Coordinates of C-alpha atoms and ligand atoms in Angstrom, one line a residue:
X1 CA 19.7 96.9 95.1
X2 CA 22.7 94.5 95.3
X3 CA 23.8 93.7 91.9
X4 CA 23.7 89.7 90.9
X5 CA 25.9 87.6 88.8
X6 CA 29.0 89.9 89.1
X7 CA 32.2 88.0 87.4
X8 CA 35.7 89.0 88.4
X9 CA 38.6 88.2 85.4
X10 CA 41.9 88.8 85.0
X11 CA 45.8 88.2 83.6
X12 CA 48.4 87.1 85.9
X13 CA 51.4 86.6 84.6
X14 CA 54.3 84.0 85.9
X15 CA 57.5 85.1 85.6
X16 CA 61.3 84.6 86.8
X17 CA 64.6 83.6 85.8
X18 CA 64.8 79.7 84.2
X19 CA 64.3 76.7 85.9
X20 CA 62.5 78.3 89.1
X21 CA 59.5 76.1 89.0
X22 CA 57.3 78.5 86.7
X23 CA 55.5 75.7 84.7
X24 CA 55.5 73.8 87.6
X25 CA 53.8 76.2 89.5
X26 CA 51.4 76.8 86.2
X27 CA 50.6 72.9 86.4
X28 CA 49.0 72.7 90.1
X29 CA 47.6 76.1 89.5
X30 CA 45.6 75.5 87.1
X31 CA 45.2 71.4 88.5
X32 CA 46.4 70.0 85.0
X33 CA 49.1 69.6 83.1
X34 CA 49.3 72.2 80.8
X35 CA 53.1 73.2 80.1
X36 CA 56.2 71.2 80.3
X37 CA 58.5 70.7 83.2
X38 CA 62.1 69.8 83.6
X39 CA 65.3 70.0 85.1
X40 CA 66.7 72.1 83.1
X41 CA 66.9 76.0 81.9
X42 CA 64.9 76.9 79.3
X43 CA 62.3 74.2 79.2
X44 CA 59.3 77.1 78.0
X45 CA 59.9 78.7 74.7
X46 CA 56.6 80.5 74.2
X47 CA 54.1 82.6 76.2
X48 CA 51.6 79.6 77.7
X49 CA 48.5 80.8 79.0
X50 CA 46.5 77.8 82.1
X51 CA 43.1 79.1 82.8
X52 CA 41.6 78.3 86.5
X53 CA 38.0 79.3 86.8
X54 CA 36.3 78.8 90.2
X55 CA 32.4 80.2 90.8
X56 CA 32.5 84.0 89.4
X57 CA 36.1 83.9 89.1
X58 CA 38.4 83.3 86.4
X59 CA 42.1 83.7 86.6
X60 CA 44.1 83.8 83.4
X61 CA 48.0 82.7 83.9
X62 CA 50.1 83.5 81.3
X63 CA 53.1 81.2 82.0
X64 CA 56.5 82.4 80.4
X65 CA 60.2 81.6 79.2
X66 CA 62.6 81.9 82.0
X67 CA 64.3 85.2 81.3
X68 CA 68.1 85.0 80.8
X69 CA 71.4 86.9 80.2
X70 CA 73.8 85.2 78.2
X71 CA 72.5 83.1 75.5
X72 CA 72.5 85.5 72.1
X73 CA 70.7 83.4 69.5
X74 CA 67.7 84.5 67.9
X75 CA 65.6 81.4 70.1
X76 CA 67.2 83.4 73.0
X77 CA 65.8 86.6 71.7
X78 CA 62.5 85.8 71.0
X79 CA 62.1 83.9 74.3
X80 CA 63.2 86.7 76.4
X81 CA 60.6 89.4 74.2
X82 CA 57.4 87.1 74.7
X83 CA 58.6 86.8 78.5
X84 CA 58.9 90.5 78.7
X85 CA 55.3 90.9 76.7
X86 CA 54.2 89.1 79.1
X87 CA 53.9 91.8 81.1
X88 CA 51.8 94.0 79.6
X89 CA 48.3 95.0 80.7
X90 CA 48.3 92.1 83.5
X91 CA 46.1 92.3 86.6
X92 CA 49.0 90.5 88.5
X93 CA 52.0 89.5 88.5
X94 CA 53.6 86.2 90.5
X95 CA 57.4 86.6 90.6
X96 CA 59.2 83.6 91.3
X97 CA 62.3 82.8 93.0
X98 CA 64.2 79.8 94.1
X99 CA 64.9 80.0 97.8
X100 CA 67.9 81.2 99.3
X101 CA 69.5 81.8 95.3
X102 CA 69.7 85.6 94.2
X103 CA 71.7 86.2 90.9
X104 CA 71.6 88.5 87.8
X105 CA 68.9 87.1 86.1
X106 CA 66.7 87.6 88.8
X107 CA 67.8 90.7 89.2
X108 CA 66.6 91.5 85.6
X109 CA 62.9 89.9 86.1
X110 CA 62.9 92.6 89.2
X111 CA 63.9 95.2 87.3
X112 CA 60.8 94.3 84.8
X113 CA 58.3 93.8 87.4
X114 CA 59.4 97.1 89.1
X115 CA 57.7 98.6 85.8
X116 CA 54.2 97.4 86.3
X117 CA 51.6 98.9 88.6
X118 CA 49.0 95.7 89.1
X119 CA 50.1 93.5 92.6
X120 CA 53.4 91.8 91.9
X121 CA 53.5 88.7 94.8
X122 CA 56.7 87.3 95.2
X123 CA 56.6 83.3 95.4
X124 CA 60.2 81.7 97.1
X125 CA 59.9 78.3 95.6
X126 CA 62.1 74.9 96.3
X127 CA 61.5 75.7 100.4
X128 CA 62.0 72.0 101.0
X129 CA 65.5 71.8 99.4
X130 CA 66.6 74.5 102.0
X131 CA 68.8 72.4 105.0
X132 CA 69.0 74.7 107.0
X133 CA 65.5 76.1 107.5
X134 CA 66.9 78.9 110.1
X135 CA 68.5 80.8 106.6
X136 CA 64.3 81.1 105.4
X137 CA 63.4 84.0 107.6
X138 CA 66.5 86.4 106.7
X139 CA 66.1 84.9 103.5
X140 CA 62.7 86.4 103.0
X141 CA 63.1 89.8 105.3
X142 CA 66.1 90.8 102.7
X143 CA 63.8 89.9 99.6
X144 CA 61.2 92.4 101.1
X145 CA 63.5 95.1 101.0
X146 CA 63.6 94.7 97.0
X147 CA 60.2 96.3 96.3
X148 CA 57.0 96.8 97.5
X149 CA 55.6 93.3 97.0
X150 CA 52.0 92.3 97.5
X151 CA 52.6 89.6 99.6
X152 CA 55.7 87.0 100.0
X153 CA 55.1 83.4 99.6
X154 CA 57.3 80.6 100.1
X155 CA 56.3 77.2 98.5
X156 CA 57.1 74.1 96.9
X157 CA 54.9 74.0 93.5
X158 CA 56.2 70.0 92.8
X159 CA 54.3 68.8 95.8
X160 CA 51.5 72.2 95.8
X161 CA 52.3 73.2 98.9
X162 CA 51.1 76.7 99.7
X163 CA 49.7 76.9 96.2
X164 CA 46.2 77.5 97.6
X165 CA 46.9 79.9 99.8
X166 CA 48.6 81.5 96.7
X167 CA 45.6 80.8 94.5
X168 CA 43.1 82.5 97.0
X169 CA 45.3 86.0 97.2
X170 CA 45.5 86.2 93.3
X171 CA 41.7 85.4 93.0
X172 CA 41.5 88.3 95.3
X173 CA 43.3 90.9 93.3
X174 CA 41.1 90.1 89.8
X175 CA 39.1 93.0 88.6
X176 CA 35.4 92.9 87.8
X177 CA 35.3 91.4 84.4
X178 CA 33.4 89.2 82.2
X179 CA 35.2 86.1 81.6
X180 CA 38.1 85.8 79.0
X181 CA 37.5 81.9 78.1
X182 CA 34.7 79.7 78.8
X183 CA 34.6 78.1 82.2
X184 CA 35.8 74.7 81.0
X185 CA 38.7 75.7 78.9
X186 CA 42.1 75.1 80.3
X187 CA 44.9 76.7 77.6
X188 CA 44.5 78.4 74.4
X189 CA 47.0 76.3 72.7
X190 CA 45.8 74.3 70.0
X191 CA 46.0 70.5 70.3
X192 CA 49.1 70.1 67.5
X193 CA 50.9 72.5 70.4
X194 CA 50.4 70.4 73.0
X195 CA 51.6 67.2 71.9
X196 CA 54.3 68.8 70.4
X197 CA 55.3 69.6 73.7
X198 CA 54.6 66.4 75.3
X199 CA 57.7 65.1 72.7
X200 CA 59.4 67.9 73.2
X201 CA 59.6 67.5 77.5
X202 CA 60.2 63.8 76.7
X203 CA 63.8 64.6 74.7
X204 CA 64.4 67.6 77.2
X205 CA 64.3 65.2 80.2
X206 CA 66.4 62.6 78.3
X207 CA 68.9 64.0 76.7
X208 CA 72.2 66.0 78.0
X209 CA 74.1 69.5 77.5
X210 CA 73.3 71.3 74.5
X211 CA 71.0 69.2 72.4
X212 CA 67.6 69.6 74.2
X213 CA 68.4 73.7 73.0
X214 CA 69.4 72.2 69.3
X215 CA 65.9 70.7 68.7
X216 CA 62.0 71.8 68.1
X217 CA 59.6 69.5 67.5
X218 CA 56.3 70.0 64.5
X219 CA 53.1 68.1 63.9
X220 CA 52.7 67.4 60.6
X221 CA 49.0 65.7 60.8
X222 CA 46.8 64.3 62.8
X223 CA 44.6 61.4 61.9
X224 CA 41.9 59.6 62.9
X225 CA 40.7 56.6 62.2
X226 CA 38.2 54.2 64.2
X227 CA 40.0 53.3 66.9
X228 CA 43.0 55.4 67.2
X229 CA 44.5 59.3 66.4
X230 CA 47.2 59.0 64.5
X231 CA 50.4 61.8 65.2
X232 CA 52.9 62.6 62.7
X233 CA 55.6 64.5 64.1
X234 CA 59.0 65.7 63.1
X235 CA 61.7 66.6 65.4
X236 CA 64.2 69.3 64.1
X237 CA 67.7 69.1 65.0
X238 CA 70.2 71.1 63.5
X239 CA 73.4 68.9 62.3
X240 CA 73.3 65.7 60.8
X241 CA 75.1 64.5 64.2
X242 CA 72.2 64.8 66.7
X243 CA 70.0 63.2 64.5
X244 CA 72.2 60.3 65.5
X245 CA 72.0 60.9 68.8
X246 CA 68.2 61.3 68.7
X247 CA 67.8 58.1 67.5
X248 CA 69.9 56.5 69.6
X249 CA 71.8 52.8 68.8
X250 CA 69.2 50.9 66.8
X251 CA 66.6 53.3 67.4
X252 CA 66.6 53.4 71.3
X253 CA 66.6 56.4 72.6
X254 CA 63.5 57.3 69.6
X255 CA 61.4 54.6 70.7
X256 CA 62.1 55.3 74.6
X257 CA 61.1 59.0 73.8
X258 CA 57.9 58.2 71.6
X259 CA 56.7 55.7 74.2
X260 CA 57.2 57.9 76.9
X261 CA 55.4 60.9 75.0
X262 CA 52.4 58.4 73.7
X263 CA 51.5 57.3 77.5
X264 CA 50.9 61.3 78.4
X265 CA 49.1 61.8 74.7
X266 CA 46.8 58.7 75.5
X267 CA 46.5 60.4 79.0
X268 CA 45.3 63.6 77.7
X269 CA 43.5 62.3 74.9
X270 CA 41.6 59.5 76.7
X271 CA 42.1 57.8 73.3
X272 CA 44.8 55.5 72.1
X273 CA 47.2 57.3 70.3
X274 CA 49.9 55.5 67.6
X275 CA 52.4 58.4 67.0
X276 CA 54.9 58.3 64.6
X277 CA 58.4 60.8 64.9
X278 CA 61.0 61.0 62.1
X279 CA 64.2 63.1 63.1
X280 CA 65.3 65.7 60.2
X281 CA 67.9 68.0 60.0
X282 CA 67.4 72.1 59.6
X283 CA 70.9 73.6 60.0
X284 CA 70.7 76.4 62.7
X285 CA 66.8 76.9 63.1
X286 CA 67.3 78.3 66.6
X287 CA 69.5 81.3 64.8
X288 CA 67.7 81.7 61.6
X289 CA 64.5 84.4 62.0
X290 CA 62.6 82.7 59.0
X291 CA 63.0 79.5 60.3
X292 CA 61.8 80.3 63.6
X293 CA 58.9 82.0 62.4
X294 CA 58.0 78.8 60.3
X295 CA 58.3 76.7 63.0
X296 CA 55.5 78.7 65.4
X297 CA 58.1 80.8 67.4
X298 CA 56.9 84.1 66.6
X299 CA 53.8 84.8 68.2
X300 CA 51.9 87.4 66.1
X301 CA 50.0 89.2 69.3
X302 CA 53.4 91.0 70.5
Ligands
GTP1 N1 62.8 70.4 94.9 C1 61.9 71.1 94.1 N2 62.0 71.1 92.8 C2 61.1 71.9 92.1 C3 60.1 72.7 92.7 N3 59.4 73.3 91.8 C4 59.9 72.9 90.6 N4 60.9 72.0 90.8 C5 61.8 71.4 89.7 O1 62.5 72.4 89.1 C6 62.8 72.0 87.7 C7 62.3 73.2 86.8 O2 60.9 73.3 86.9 P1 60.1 74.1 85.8 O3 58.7 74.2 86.3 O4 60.3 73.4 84.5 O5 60.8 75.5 85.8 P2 60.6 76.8 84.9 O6 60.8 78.0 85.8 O7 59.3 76.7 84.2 O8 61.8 76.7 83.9 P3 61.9 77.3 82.4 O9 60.7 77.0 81.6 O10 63.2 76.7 81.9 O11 62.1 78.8 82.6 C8 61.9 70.8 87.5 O12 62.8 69.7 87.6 C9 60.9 70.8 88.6 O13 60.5 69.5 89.0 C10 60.0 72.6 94.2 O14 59.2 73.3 94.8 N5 61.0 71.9 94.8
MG2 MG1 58.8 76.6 82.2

């Protein structure tokens, strides 16, 4: 008798070198925007997990820190661990690469995802920012030659394109499984997370060189009252000088950022949201262990 109601489930992890369109990809994936983009390395600090369900099938990405070689502080550390973690006990793996780039960080993700034994598919992302599109075939022919890859898929995750064609081969590899998360959850991070991260893309994407690596951001408490949640959050920076700069001449550049970060909170909240940010100082969080453990960096399940 043919069996009914079978459910396939499983972990796919998202992995590569910073800045190669991972949470991007993540985003369009799952078809909501779950971690934060931007152009620069390092964007994801923690282990980020988009759930797609569709039918009988549920596919669990684990979206991750861009692994990287030369940064030493603890942040750097940690990142790199919960990237690697990442790994383990996955259904699947989606490697990604930037098209026609090649250099010793991605040299390191390969030799991780040489380790595992589920389907590793290689995606070859930023296709449309290759001029000459003659260099995508060799391009692709010398990447096959790295390992045994499930399959080889160029895309570009900003505008989706080949997503669904990548979506349909992963669903393919999932094991039979009950499901990991109910059918209408998206993430498993907590709401004080997310928002958190909304500010935390807004100052990435505004401000330059080292400062967006100099600053966390915490929720202190979340309030609501008849007509509006209230956020409290506090943005860590680590000398007395960037809080300056956070703040900007007469408060600018705070109020451009909590503006900015309010629109995608009242977005994802469908409620009107009044947030308020203070800037405070913590001298060298992103090198201290305790201090990164206190603000939410070291994930107890590694
Ligand atoms: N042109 C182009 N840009 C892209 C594409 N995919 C992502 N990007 C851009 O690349 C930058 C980095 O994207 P992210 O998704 O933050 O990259 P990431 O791999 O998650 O980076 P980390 O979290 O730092 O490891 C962003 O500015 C994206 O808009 C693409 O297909 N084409
Ligand atoms: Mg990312």
């Amino acid at each position: 008798m043919q069996e009914k109601n079978n459910t396939y489930c499983g972990f796919v992890a998202i992995v590569g070198r910073p800045n190669v369109g991972k949470s991007t990809l993540l985003n369009h994936l799952v078809g909501e925007k779950i971690s934060i983009t931007a152009d620069k390395p390092q964007t994801t600090r923690h282990k980020i997990i988009g759930v797609k369900t569709i039918e009988n099938k549920q596919a669990v990405f684990i979206d991750t820190p861009g692994m990287h070689i030369r940064q030493k502080k603890a942040i750097n550390k940690e990142m790199n661990r919960a990237a690697k973690s990442a790994l383990r006990d996955v259904d699947a793996v989606i490697f990604v690469v930037e098209a026609l780039e090649w250099n010793d960080e991605d040299s390191l993700v390969l030799e991780c995802v040489q380790h595992v034994t589920c389907p590793v598919f290689l995606v070859v992302n930023k296709v449309d920012m290759i001029k000459d599109k003659d260099k995508l075939l060799p391009h692709l022919s010398s990447l096959a030659e790295k390992m045994n890859f499930k399959e080889i898929i160029p895309c570009v995750a900003t505008l989706g394109e080949q997503v669904q064609i990548m979506e349909q081969k992963v669903f393919a590899v999932l094991p039979e499984s009950p499901f990991f998360y109910p059918a209408d959850q998206a993430t498993d991070k907590p709401l004080s997370f997310r928002l958190s991260e909304i500010i935390r893309e807004k100052l990435t994407r505004s401000l330059n060189e080292e400062l967006p690596y100099a600053l966390t951001v915490g929720i202190e408490k979340i309030e609501q009252t008849d007509t509006q949640l209230i956020v409290h959050a506090i943005i860590w920076v680590e000398r007395p000088s960037q809080k300056g700069i956070v703040i900007g001449k007469n408060g600018a550049l705070l109020k451009h950022i909590g503006q900015q970060a309010r629109l995608d909170m009242n977005h994802l909240l469908k409620t009107s949201v009044h947030l308020q940010l203070w800037v405070k100082v913590r001298e060298n969080w992103s090198n201290d262990k305790k201090a990164l453990k206190n603000l939410g960096y070291l994930d107890s399940d590694d």
